[in-house]
CSV table of C-alpha atoms and ligand atoms in Angstrom, one decimal:
chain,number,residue,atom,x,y,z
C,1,UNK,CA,90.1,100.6,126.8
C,2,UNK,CA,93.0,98.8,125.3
C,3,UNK,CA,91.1,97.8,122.4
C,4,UNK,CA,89.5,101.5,121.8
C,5,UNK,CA,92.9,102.8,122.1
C,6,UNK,CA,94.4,100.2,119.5
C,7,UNK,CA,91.8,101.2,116.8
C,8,UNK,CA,92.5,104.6,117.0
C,9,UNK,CA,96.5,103.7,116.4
C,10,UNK,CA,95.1,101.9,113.3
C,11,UNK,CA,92.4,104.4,111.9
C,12,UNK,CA,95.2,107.5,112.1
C,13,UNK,CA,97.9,104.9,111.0
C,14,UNK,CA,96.1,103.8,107.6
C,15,UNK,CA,96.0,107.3,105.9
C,16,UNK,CA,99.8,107.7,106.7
C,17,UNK,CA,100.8,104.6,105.2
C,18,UNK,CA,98.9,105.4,101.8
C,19,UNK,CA,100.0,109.0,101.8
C,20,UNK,CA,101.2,109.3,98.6
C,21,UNK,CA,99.3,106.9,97.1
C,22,UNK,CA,98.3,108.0,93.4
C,23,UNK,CA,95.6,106.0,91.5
C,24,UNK,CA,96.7,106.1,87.4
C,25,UNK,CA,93.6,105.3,85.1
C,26,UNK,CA,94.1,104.3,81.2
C,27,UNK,CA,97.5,105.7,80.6
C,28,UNK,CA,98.4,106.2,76.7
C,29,UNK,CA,100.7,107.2,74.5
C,30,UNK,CA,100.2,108.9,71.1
C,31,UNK,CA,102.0,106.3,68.5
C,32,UNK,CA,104.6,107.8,66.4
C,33,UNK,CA,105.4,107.8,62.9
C,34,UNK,CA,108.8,107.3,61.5
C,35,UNK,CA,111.4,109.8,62.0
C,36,UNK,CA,109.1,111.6,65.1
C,37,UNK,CA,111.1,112.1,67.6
C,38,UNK,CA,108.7,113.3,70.7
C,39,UNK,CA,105.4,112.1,71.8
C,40,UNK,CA,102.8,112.4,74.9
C,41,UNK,CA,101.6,110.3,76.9
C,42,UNK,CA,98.3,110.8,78.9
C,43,UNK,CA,96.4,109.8,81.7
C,44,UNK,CA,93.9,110.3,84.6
C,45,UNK,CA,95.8,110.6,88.0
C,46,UNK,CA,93.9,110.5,91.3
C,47,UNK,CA,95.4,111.0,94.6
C,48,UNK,CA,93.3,110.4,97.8
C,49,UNK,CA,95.4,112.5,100.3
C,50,UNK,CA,97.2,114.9,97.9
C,51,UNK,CA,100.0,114.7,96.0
C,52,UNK,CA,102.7,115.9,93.0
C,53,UNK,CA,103.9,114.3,90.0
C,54,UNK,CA,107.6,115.5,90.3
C,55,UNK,CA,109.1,113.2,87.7
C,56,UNK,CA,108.7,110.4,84.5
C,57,UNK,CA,110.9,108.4,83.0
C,58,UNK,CA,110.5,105.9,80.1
C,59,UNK,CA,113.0,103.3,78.9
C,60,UNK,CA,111.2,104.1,75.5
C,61,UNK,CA,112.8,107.8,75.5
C,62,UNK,CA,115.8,109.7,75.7
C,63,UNK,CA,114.5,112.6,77.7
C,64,UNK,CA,110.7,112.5,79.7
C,65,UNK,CA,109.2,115.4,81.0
C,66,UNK,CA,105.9,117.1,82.3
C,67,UNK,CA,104.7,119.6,80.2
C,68,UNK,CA,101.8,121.8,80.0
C,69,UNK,CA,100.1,123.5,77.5
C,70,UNK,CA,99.4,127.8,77.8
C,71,UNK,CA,97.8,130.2,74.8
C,72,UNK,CA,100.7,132.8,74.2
C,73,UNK,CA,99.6,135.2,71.5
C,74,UNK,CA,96.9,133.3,70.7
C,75,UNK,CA,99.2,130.3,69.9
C,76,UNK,CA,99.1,126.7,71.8
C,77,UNK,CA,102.3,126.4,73.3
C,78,UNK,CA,104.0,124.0,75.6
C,79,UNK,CA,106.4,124.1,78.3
C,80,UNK,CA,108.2,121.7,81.2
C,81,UNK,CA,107.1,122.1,84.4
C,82,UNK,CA,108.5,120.8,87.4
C,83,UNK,CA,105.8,119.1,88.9
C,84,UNK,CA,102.3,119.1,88.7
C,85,UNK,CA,99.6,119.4,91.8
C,86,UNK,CA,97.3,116.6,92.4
C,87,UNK,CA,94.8,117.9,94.9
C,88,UNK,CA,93.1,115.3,97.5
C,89,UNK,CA,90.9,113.6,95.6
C,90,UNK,CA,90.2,115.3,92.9
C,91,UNK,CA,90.9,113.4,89.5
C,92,UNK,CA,93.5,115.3,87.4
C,93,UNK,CA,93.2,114.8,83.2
C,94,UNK,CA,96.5,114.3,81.3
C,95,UNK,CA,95.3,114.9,77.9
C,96,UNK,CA,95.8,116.0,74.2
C,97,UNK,CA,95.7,119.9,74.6
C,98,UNK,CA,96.8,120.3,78.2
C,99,UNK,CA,99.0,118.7,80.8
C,100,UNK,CA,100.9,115.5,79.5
C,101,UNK,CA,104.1,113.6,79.7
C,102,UNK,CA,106.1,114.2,76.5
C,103,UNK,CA,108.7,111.6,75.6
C,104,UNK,CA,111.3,113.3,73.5
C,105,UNK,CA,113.9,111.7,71.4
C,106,UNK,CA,112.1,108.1,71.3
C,107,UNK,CA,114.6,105.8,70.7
C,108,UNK,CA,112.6,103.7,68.0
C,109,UNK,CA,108.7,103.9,66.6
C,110,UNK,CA,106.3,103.8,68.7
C,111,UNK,CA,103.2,101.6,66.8
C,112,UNK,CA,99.9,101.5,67.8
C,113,UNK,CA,99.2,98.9,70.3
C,114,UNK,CA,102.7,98.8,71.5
C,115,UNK,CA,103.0,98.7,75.4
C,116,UNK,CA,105.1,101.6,76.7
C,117,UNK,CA,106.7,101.5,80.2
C,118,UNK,CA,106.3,104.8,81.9
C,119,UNK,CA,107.5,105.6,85.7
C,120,UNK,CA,106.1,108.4,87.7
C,121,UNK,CA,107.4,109.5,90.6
C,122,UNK,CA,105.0,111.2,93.0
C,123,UNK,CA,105.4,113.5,96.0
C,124,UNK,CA,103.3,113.2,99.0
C,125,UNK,CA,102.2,116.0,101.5
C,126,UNK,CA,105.0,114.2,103.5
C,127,UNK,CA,107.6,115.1,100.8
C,128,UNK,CA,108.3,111.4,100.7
C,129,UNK,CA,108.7,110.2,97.5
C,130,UNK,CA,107.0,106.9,95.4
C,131,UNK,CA,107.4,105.7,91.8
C,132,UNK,CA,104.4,104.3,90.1
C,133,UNK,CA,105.3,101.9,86.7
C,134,UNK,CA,102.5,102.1,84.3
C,135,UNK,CA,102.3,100.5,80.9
C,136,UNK,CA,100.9,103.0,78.6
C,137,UNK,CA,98.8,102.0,75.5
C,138,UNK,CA,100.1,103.4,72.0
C,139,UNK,CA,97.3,104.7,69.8
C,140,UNK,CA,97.4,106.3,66.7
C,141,UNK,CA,98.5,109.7,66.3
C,142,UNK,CA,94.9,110.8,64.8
C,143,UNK,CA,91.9,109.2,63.3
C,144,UNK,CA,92.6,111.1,59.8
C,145,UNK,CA,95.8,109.8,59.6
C,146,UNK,CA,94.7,106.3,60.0
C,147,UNK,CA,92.0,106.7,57.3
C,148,UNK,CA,95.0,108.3,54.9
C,149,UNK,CA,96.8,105.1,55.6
C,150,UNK,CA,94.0,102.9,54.3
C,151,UNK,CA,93.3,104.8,51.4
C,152,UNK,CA,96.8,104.1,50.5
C,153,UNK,CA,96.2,100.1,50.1
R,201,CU,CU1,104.9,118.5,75.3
């Protein structure tokens, strides 16, 4: 009986304790060219129980915030939002053309293959909150760009 009653303590403990746990898969960032002053970063955010990116920072940038992209008048725009939903289990896409985490007034160029420290703060069902430090991957800003570069040499 005492043991029975001991695994049930653990089995309802575990999920508590990993509440807000948020699984981040291949974070980027878009490298910048000189005199750019903004960039996104992306990624793949998976939280088993349920959670809310409510905030990013970046030593790399002045200013970090979660933004979203919406068709007004037929136009791409984007906009801060002030968290975004991450339902149980279901992986969420941060990615060119939709939800990202734009870095705005970078304080110096951000090359391609540079490693960029990003920390994102995450709310859990419990409203308790954790911050996950990821190391983003610069990659160029597009492949046409890269091929204009070359035919410069
Ligand atoms: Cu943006």
């Amino acid at each position: 009986m005492k043991i029975s009653t001991l695994a049930v303590l653990l089995f309802t403990r575990a999920p508590a304790l990993a509440a807000a746990q948020v699984t981040v898969k291949d974070p980027w960032v878009r490298a910048t060219v000189p005199e750019q002053r903004a960039t996104g970063a992306f990624m793949q955010l998976t939280s088993p129980a349920g959670a809310r990116l409510v905030e990013a920072r970046s030593p790399a940038a002045k200013t970090v915030e979660i933004h979203e992209m919406t068709m007004v008048d037929n136009v791409m725009k984007m906009r801060a939002i002030p968290g975004l939903d991450l339902p149980a289990g279901k992986p969420v896409e941060l990615k060119p053309g939709g939800y990202h985490v734009m870095l705005i007034d970078v304080k110096r160029q951000i090359k391609d293959g540079d490693s960029v420290p990003i920390t994102l703060v995450f709310e859990g069902k419990d409203k308790k909150r954790e911050s996950v430090e990821v190391k983003a991957a610069a990659r160029p800003l597009k492949p046409q760009a890269e091929a204009a570069k070359k035919h410069q040499h």
